mmCIF file of C-alpha atoms in Angstrom:
data_model
loop_
_atom_site.group_PDB
_atom_site.id
_atom_site.type_symbol
_atom_site.label_atom_id
_atom_site.label_comp_id
_atom_site.label_asym_id
_atom_site.label_seq_id
_atom_site.Cartn_x
_atom_site.Cartn_y
_atom_site.Cartn_z
ATOM 1 C CA MET K 1 0.085 -0.048 0.055
ATOM 2 C CA SER K 2 1.250 3.399 -0.568
ATOM 3 C CA TYR K 3 2.681 5.388 2.288
ATOM 4 C CA TYR K 4 0.035 8.183 1.327
ATOM 5 C CA GLN K 5 -3.312 7.360 -0.178
ATOM 6 C CA ARG K 6 -2.849 10.296 -2.689
ATOM 7 C CA HIS K 7 -0.101 12.738 -3.092
ATOM 8 C CA ILE K 8 -0.771 15.675 -5.102
ATOM 9 C CA PHE K 9 2.505 17.980 -6.438
ATOM 10 C CA PHE K 10 2.036 21.598 -7.323
ATOM 11 C CA CYS K 11 4.614 22.627 -9.819
ATOM 12 C CA LEU K 12 5.547 26.056 -8.132
ATOM 13 C CA ASN K 13 8.283 26.422 -10.692
ATOM 14 C CA GLN K 14 9.495 30.606 -11.481
ATOM 15 C CA ARG K 15 11.821 31.530 -14.066
ATOM 16 C CA ASP K 16 13.210 34.868 -14.235
ATOM 17 C CA GLY K 17 11.864 36.798 -17.211
ATOM 18 C CA GLU K 18 10.080 33.768 -18.399
ATOM 19 C CA ASN K 19 6.698 32.119 -18.383
ATOM 20 C CA ALA K 20 6.225 29.685 -15.247
ATOM 21 C CA CYS K 21 3.360 27.741 -13.227
ATOM 22 C CA ALA K 22 4.719 30.661 -10.592
ATOM 23 C CA GLN K 23 3.237 33.259 -12.367
ATOM 24 C CA HIS K 24 -0.341 31.980 -13.030
ATOM 25 C CA GLY K 25 -1.299 31.113 -8.874
ATOM 26 C CA ALA K 26 0.469 28.200 -8.745
ATOM 27 C CA GLN K 27 1.705 29.163 -4.932
ATOM 28 C CA GLU K 28 -1.988 30.232 -3.919
ATOM 29 C CA ALA K 29 -3.784 26.613 -5.446
ATOM 30 C CA PHE K 30 -0.874 25.060 -3.349
ATOM 31 C CA ASP K 31 -1.712 27.072 -0.122
ATOM 32 C CA HIS K 32 -5.625 26.677 -1.350
ATOM 33 C CA CYS K 33 -5.619 22.820 -1.428
ATOM 34 C CA LYS K 34 -2.922 22.285 1.713
ATOM 35 C CA LYS K 35 -5.601 24.077 3.721
ATOM 36 C CA ARG K 36 -8.473 22.457 2.417
ATOM 37 C CA VAL K 37 -6.882 19.236 2.738
ATOM 38 C CA LYS K 38 -5.992 19.652 6.278
ATOM 39 C CA ALA K 39 -9.708 21.158 6.886
ATOM 40 C CA GLU K 40 -11.475 17.974 5.734
ATOM 41 C CA GLY K 41 -9.216 15.983 7.976
ATOM 42 C CA LEU K 42 -7.844 14.068 5.256
ATOM 43 C CA ALA K 43 -3.572 14.896 5.552
ATOM 44 C CA GLY K 44 -1.222 12.607 6.811
ATOM 45 C CA LYS K 45 -0.228 8.934 6.656
ATOM 46 C CA GLY K 46 -2.965 6.756 4.849
ATOM 47 C CA GLY K 47 -4.215 9.726 3.583
ATOM 48 C CA VAL K 48 -3.466 12.918 1.164
ATOM 49 C CA ARG K 49 -0.304 14.797 0.900
ATOM 50 C CA VAL K 50 0.206 18.026 -0.621
ATOM 51 C CA ASN K 51 3.343 18.741 -2.074
ATOM 52 C CA LYS K 52 5.704 21.320 -3.290
ATOM 53 C CA ALA K 53 7.153 20.507 -6.667
ATOM 54 C CA GLY K 54 10.095 21.988 -9.128
ATOM 55 C CA CYS K 55 8.680 22.053 -12.551
ATOM 56 C CA LEU K 56 7.064 19.048 -13.609
ATOM 57 C CA ASP K 57 8.047 20.007 -17.692
ATOM 58 C CA ARG K 58 4.196 20.413 -18.820
ATOM 59 C CA CYS K 59 4.542 24.098 -18.803
ATOM 60 C CA ALA K 60 1.868 24.246 -21.914
ATOM 61 C CA GLY K 61 -0.861 23.395 -19.787
ATOM 62 C CA GLY K 62 0.498 25.520 -16.369
ATOM 63 C CA PRO K 63 -0.692 25.924 -13.856
ATOM 64 C CA VAL K 64 -0.544 21.928 -13.564
ATOM 65 C CA ALA K 65 -0.254 19.430 -10.440
ATOM 66 C CA VAL K 66 -0.254 15.571 -10.629
ATOM 67 C CA VAL K 67 -1.839 13.124 -8.363
ATOM 68 C CA TYR K 68 -0.046 9.967 -7.337
ATOM 69 C CA PRO K 69 -0.097 6.884 -7.669
ATOM 70 C CA ASP K 70 -3.020 7.902 -9.861
ATOM 71 C CA ALA K 71 -0.853 9.498 -11.978
ATOM 72 C CA VAL K 72 -3.690 11.645 -13.187
ATOM 73 C CA TRP K 73 -2.764 15.526 -14.090
ATOM 74 C CA TYR K 74 -4.485 18.238 -13.738
ATOM 75 C CA SER K 75 -4.396 22.207 -15.132
ATOM 76 C CA PHE K 76 -6.509 24.198 -12.822
ATOM 77 C CA VAL K 77 -7.755 28.176 -12.916
ATOM 78 C CA ASP K 78 -8.724 29.026 -9.580
ATOM 79 C CA SER K 79 -9.700 27.771 -6.308
ATOM 80 C CA SER K 80 -13.316 26.537 -7.234
ATOM 81 C CA ASP K 81 -11.303 24.456 -9.340
ATOM 82 C CA ILE K 82 -8.705 22.929 -6.250
ATOM 83 C CA ASP K 83 -12.185 22.692 -3.952
ATOM 84 C CA GLU K 84 -13.433 20.391 -7.274
ATOM 85 C CA ILE K 85 -9.876 18.333 -7.305
ATOM 86 C CA VAL K 86 -9.956 18.004 -3.506
ATOM 87 C CA GLU K 87 -13.454 16.902 -2.891
ATOM 88 C CA ARG K 88 -13.807 14.448 -5.815
ATOM 89 C CA HIS K 89 -10.385 13.355 -6.203
ATOM 90 C CA LEU K 90 -8.284 13.381 -3.144
ATOM 91 C CA LYS K 91 -11.526 12.336 -0.631
ATOM 92 C CA GLN K 92 -13.508 10.058 -3.247
ATOM 93 C CA GLY K 93 -11.300 8.861 -5.529
ATOM 94 C CA GLU K 94 -12.950 10.340 -8.546
ATOM 95 C CA VAL K 95 -11.184 12.145 -11.535
ATOM 96 C CA VAL K 96 -12.491 15.267 -12.235
ATOM 97 C CA ASP K 97 -12.068 15.044 -16.022
ATOM 98 C CA ARG K 98 -13.054 18.207 -16.873
ATOM 99 C CA LEU K 99 -9.566 19.620 -15.189
ATOM 100 C CA VAL K 100 -7.430 16.671 -16.983
ATOM 101 C CA LEU K 101 -4.199 17.960 -19.022
ATOM 102 C CA PRO K 102 -4.676 16.434 -22.401
ATOM 103 C CA ASP K 103 -2.069 13.553 -22.936
ATOM 104 C CA ASN K 104 -0.170 15.530 -25.646
ATOM 105 C CA VAL K 105 0.799 18.937 -23.265
ATOM 106 C CA GLY K 106 3.890 19.145 -22.959
ATOM 107 C CA ARG K 107 6.763 21.519 -22.435
ATOM 108 C CA MET E 1 -0.615 5.010 -18.954
ATOM 109 C CA SER E 2 1.135 7.305 -17.091
ATOM 110 C CA TYR E 3 2.729 10.439 -18.908
ATOM 111 C CA TYR E 4 5.949 9.338 -17.283
ATOM 112 C CA GLN E 5 7.073 5.405 -16.755
ATOM 113 C CA ARG E 6 8.523 6.594 -13.526
ATOM 114 C CA HIS E 7 8.631 9.848 -11.696
ATOM 115 C CA ILE E 8 10.855 10.431 -9.191
ATOM 116 C CA PHE E 9 10.909 13.327 -6.606
ATOM 117 C CA PHE E 10 13.763 14.048 -3.933
ATOM 118 C CA CYS E 11 12.987 16.022 -1.226
ATOM 119 C CA LEU E 12 15.608 19.719 -1.036
ATOM 120 C CA ASN E 13 13.597 20.858 1.615
ATOM 121 C CA GLN E 14 15.557 23.545 3.638
ATOM 122 C CA ARG E 15 15.014 24.777 7.366
ATOM 123 C CA ASP E 16 16.833 27.585 8.933
ATOM 124 C CA GLY E 17 18.718 25.784 11.614
ATOM 125 C CA GLU E 18 16.925 23.069 11.598
ATOM 126 C CA ASN E 19 17.714 19.287 10.213
ATOM 127 C CA ALA E 20 16.402 18.642 6.815
ATOM 128 C CA CYS E 21 16.987 16.364 3.893
ATOM 129 C CA ALA E 22 19.342 19.494 2.217
ATOM 130 C CA GLN E 23 21.946 19.223 4.887
ATOM 131 C CA HIS E 24 22.352 15.644 3.687
ATOM 132 C CA GLY E 25 23.529 15.647 0.324
ATOM 133 C CA ALA E 26 19.864 15.804 -1.291
ATOM 134 C CA GLN E 27 20.670 18.324 -3.658
ATOM 135 C CA GLU E 28 23.606 16.751 -4.997
ATOM 136 C CA ALA E 29 21.847 13.291 -4.821
ATOM 137 C CA PHE E 30 19.066 15.032 -7.330
ATOM 138 C CA ASP E 31 21.919 16.843 -9.369
ATOM 139 C CA HIS E 32 23.657 12.927 -9.629
ATOM 140 C CA CYS E 33 20.268 11.583 -10.407
ATOM 141 C CA LYS E 34 19.042 14.163 -13.306
ATOM 142 C CA LYS E 35 22.848 13.696 -14.942
ATOM 143 C CA ARG E 36 22.435 9.747 -15.088
ATOM 144 C CA VAL E 37 19.113 9.421 -16.313
ATOM 145 C CA LYS E 38 20.016 11.881 -19.242
ATOM 146 C CA ALA E 39 22.950 10.002 -20.053
ATOM 147 C CA GLU E 40 20.886 7.281 -19.953
ATOM 148 C CA GLY E 41 18.302 8.644 -22.014
ATOM 149 C CA LEU E 42 15.721 7.630 -19.927
ATOM 150 C CA ALA E 43 14.550 11.170 -19.583
ATOM 151 C CA GLY E 44 10.944 12.198 -21.045
ATOM 152 C CA LYS E 45 7.446 11.529 -21.691
ATOM 153 C CA GLY E 46 7.071 8.011 -21.756
ATOM 154 C CA GLY E 47 10.378 7.641 -19.613
ATOM 155 C CA VAL E 48 11.842 9.181 -16.305
ATOM 156 C CA ARG E 49 11.492 12.572 -15.063
ATOM 157 C CA VAL E 50 13.495 13.100 -12.069
ATOM 158 C CA ASN E 51 12.360 16.216 -9.962
ATOM 159 C CA LYS E 52 12.608 18.186 -7.092
ATOM 160 C CA ALA E 53 10.199 18.585 -4.281
ATOM 161 C CA GLY E 54 9.592 20.262 -1.274
ATOM 162 C CA CYS E 55 9.337 18.332 1.885
ATOM 163 C CA LEU E 56 7.766 15.251 1.858
ATOM 164 C CA ASP E 57 7.354 14.634 5.532
ATOM 165 C CA ARG E 58 9.101 11.407 6.016
ATOM 166 C CA CYS E 59 12.239 13.376 7.495
ATOM 167 C CA ALA E 60 12.933 10.779 10.197
ATOM 168 C CA GLY E 61 14.627 8.820 7.156
ATOM 169 C CA GLY E 62 15.858 11.485 4.847
ATOM 170 C CA PRO E 63 17.219 12.144 2.653
ATOM 171 C CA VAL E 64 14.580 10.540 0.949
ATOM 172 C CA ALA E 65 13.121 10.243 -2.629
ATOM 173 C CA VAL E 66 9.689 8.780 -3.823
ATOM 174 C CA VAL E 67 9.347 7.014 -6.899
ATOM 175 C CA TYR E 68 5.844 7.070 -8.629
ATOM 176 C CA PRO E 69 3.337 5.498 -9.649
ATOM 177 C CA ASP E 70 5.158 2.583 -8.098
ATOM 178 C CA ALA E 71 5.007 4.422 -4.757
ATOM 179 C CA VAL E 72 8.651 3.377 -3.587
ATOM 180 C CA TRP E 73 10.413 5.259 -1.214
ATOM 181 C CA TYR E 74 13.805 5.618 -0.332
ATOM 182 C CA SER E 75 16.753 6.308 1.751
ATOM 183 C CA PHE E 76 19.966 7.036 0.087
ATOM 184 C CA VAL E 77 23.235 7.971 1.126
ATOM 185 C CA ASP E 78 25.802 8.446 -1.501
ATOM 186 C CA SER E 79 25.833 8.829 -5.200
ATOM 187 C CA SER E 80 26.685 4.757 -5.394
ATOM 188 C CA ASP E 81 22.932 4.167 -4.199
ATOM 189 C CA ILE E 82 21.637 6.840 -6.930
ATOM 190 C CA ASP E 83 23.193 4.793 -9.150
ATOM 191 C CA GLU E 84 21.768 1.738 -7.991
ATOM 192 C CA ILE E 85 18.337 3.473 -8.370
ATOM 193 C CA VAL E 86 18.935 4.647 -11.327
ATOM 194 C CA GLU E 87 20.221 1.405 -13.000
ATOM 195 C CA ARG E 88 17.637 -1.147 -11.387
ATOM 196 C CA HIS E 89 14.589 0.663 -10.296
ATOM 197 C CA LEU E 90 14.369 3.560 -13.003
ATOM 198 C CA LYS E 91 15.697 1.854 -15.839
ATOM 199 C CA GLN E 92 14.348 -1.391 -15.236
ATOM 200 C CA GLY E 93 11.326 -1.076 -13.051
ATOM 201 C CA GLU E 94 13.263 -3.595 -10.165
ATOM 202 C CA VAL E 95 12.820 -2.335 -6.332
ATOM 203 C CA VAL E 96 16.490 -2.082 -4.818
ATOM 204 C CA ASP E 97 14.764 -3.207 -1.191
ATOM 205 C CA ARG E 98 18.133 -2.183 0.785
ATOM 206 C CA LEU E 99 17.276 0.940 0.002
ATOM 207 C CA VAL E 100 13.765 1.040 0.639
ATOM 208 C CA LEU E 101 12.461 3.209 3.250
ATOM 209 C CA PRO E 102 10.751 1.095 6.529
ATOM 210 C CA ASP E 103 6.735 2.330 6.314
ATOM 211 C CA ASN E 104 6.999 3.209 9.649
ATOM 212 C CA VAL E 105 9.370 5.919 8.966
ATOM 213 C CA GLY E 106 7.758 9.380 9.336
ATOM 214 C CA ARG E 107 8.257 12.753 10.242
#
C-alpha cells in the first residue's frame, strides 16, 4: 500500500523573466489545497499529502499538478477548481475529467 | 498510461537552523540522478522524470525520494545508491530493496 493514499504535487516553478506556473497562481492553489485537505481531515500517512514541486515539464498546460499513485494530471484556473479536486479526487477517488491535462500537452 | 513511466521526487527541503534533507546531500543526489537519467537516455515523456520537491514529511529517514506511480520510497547515502536506483529501478523497474524506507518512518 502507498504511504500516502494520494500524493499531489504542485509545480511552483519560477523562471527569471520567463513564463512559469508560479506566475499563474500556482502558489495560491497549493496553499488553498493544503488548507482544504487539512480542514477535511485528510492529511497524513494513509491519507493525502499536498506537496511543493519544481518544474514538472508540462509547462504548456500550466499551472499544473499531478496526483499519484493515480498518475492523473490536472490543469486548474482558480480555487474552485482546487476545491473540486480536493472534494472529488483527493477525498473520494474520482477523477475530475473536466480539469484533466490532455496527454499531448508537454513543455 | 502514466505520462512519465517513472517519476522520482527528491526532497530538497531546507529549514533555518534545523535538520532537513538538504543538509544531507539531497541536492547532490538530485543532480547526480538527473545527470545519470539523461546520460542513459531515459528522460522525458514515456520515460523518467527527475523532480525537485519540497518536504515529503518523512524526515526521520532523510534524505528521501519517492518513485511514482510505483509509490516506492527510498533513503540513500551516496551517489552509488543513486546509481543503483537509476540502473535497477528507473531503468529496469526492479525495486532496490536494501534502500527502501521502512513504512513506519515518518516525520
